XYZ file of C-alpha atoms in Angstrom:
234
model
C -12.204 -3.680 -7.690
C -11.643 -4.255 -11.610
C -9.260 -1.920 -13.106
C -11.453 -1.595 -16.173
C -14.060 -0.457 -13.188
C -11.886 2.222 -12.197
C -10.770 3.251 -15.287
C -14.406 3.874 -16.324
C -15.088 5.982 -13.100
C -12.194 8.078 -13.812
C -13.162 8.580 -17.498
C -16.904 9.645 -16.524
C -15.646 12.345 -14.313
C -15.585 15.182 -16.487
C -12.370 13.341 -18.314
C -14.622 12.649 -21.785
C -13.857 15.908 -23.287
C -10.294 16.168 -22.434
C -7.139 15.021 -24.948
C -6.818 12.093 -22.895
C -9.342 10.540 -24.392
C -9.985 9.454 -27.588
C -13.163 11.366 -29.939
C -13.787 8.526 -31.552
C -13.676 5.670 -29.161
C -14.751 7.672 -26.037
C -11.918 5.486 -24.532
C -8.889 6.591 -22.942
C -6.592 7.021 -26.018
C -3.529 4.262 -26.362
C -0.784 6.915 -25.809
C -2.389 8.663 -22.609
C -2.933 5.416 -21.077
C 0.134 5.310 -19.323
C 0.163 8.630 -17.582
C -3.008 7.639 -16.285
C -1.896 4.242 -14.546
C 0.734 6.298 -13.184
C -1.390 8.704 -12.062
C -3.535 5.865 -10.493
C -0.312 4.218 -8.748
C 0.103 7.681 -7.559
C -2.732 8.055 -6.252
C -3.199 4.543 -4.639
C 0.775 4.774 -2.805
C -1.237 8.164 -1.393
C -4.280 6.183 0.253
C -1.866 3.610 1.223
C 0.675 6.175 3.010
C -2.656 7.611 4.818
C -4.176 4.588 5.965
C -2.309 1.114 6.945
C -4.170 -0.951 4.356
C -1.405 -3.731 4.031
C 0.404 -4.954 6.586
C 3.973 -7.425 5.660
C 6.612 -8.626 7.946
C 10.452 -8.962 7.871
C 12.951 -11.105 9.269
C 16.457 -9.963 10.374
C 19.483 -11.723 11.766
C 21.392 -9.287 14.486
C 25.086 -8.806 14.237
C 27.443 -8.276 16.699
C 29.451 -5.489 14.796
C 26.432 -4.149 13.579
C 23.945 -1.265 15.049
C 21.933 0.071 11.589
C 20.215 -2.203 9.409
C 18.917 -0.793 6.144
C 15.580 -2.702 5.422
C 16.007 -3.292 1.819
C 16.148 -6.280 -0.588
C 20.009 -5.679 -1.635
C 20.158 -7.213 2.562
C 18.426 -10.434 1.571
C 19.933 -13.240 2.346
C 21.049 -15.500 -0.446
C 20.141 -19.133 1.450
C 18.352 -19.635 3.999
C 19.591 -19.573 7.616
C 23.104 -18.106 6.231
C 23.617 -14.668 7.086
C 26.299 -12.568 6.690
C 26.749 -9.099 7.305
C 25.471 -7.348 4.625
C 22.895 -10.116 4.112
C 20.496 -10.334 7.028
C 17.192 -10.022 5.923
C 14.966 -12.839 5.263
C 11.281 -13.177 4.283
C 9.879 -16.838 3.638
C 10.266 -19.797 1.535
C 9.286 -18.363 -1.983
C 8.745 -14.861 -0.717
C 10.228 -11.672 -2.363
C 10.924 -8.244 -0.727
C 9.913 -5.474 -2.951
C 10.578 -2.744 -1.228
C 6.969 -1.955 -0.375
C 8.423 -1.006 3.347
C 6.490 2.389 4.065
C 6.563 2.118 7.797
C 7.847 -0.130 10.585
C 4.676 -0.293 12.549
C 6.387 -3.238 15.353
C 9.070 -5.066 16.083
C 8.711 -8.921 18.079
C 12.101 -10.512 19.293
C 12.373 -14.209 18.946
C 9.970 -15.461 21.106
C 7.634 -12.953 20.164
C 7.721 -10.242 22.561
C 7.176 -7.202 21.255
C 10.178 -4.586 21.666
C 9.996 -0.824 22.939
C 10.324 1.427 19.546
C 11.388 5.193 19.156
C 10.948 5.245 22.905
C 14.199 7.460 24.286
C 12.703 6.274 27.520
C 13.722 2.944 27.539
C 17.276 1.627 27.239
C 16.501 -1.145 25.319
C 14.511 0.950 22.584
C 14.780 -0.068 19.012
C 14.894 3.318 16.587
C 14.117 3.886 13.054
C 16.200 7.425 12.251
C 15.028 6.718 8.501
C 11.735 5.050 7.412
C 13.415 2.061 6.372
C 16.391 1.814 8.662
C 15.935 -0.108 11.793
C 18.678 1.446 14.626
C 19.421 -1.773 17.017
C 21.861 -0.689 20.419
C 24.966 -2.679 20.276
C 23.532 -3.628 23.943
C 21.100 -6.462 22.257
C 22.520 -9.942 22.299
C 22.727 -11.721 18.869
C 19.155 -13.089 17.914
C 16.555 -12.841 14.969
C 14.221 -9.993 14.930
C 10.412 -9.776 13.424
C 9.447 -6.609 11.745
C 6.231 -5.742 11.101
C 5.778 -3.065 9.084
C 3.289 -0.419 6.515
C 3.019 -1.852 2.963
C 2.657 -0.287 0.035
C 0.294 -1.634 -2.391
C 1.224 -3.711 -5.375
C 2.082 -1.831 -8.395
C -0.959 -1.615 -11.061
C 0.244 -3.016 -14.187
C -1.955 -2.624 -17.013
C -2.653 -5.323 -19.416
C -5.081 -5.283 -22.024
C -5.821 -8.874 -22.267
C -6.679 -9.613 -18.709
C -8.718 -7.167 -16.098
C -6.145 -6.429 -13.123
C -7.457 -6.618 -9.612
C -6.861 -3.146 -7.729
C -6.372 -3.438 -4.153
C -8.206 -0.871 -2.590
C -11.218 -0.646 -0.413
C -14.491 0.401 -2.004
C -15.183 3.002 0.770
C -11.676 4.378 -0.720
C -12.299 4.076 -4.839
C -13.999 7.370 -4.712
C -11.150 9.107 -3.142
C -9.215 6.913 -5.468
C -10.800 8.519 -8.598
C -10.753 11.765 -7.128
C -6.993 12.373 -6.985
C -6.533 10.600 -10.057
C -8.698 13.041 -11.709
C -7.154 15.993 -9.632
C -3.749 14.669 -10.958
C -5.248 14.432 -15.231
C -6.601 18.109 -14.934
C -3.490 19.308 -13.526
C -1.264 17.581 -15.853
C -3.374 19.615 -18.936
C -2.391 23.158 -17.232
C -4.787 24.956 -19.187
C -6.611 27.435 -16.690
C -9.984 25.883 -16.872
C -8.011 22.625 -16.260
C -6.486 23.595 -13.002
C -9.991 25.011 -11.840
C -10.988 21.486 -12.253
C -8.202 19.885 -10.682
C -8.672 22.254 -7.469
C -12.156 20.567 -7.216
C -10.926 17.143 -7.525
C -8.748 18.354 -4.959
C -10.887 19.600 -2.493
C -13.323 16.634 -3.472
C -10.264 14.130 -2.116
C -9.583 15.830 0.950
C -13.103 16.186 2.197
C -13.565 12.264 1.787
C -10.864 11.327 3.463
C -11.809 13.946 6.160
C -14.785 12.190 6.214
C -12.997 8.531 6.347
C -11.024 9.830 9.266
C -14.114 11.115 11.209
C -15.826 8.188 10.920
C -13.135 5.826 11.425
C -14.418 4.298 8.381
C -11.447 2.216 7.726
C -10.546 -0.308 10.017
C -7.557 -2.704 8.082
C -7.957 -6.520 9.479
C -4.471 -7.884 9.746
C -2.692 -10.526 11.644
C 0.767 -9.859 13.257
C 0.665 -13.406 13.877
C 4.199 -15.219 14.775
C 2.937 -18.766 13.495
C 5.431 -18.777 10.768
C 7.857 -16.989 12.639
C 8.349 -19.936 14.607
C 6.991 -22.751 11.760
C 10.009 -21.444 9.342
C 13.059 -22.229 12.175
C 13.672 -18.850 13.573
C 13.176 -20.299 17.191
């Protein structure tokens, strides 16, 4: 959905009247805009940490010496194919790691078997002690790992000469608006503002009590290993 769409469902919830918006435009005002994309972004990392909406994948080249591997883009590697061992990370031709890691969801080893996670079970388990930390026993030979893993959504940055595309489900825009809202009224403070904001509140919750009860959202991904073996990791 159009951010301008958004934008305009936010602003029609109760937000007219408020000093966020402007009395003679009936327009969000220029210097509250920005708090309110934030809020947004806020508010869209939240629907993205409760549902797996976006789904990315790693690369990582084991070392010998080397157990924990911090899943982060200072680990990149500079060239392709050339790791060292602070530099182990690789995501595709052209690619760029943001950072967007919320979750590791899977990890594949080089032929693309899939490898036991968190499992204290099994002796070969991979572990994640942090969110973005894969733990690797010193057991596991040298080879290159796929991770697949939770991504956050891209970063809404507005612009006010081109309409930016939001990337959120329309059965989640409501729930969207809702926090967003939640977040403006309780940003004011005033007590008939945070009586508001406890409604948006409440509002949010029960949809998304409602999206998990009807296992509304379903995310279509691919944890395909095409390109795992296309870009000469095999």
């Amino acid at each position: 959905m159009k951010l301008s769409n958004i934008l305009t469902l936010v602003l029609y919830r109760n937000v007219l009247n408020t000093c966020y918006v402007s009395k003679e435009t009936k327009e969000f005002s220029p210097d509250k805009l920005p708090a309110v994309i934030t809020f947004l972004n806020e508010s869209l990392l939240k629907l993205y940490n409760k549902f797996t909406l976006k789904i990315d994948s790693l690369w990582l080249d084991l070392h010998e010496s080397r157990t924990k591997y911090p899943l982060t883009n200072e680990h990149m590697m500079d060239h392709w194919l050339e790791p060292t061992y602070d530099k182990y990370l690789w995501k595709g031709y052209g690619e760029e790691f943001t950072n967007d890691l919320i979750k590791v969801i899977s990890v594949n080893d080089n032929k693309g078997n899939p490898l036991p996670l968190n499992n204290t079970e099994e002796l070969f388990s991979l572990f994640t002690p942090m969110y973005n930390v894969l733990e690797v026993p010193s057991r596991y030979p040298r080879q290159k790992l796929n991770i697949i893993y939770q991504a956050a959504p891209t970063k809404i940055i507005y612009d006010p000469n081109q309409d930016t595309e939001v990337d959120v489900p329309d059965t989640l825009v409501a729930a969207l608006v809702a926090n967003t809202n939640y977040l403006i009224f309780a940003s004011i403070g005033s007590p008939a503002s945070m009586q508001q904001a406890q409604l948006f509140k409440a509002e949010y919750d029960q949809l998304i009590e409602e999206m998990i009860e009807s296992d509304t959202i379903n995310p279509q991904y691919s944890t395909n290993t095409e390109k795992f073996y296309k870009r000469g990791w095999c």
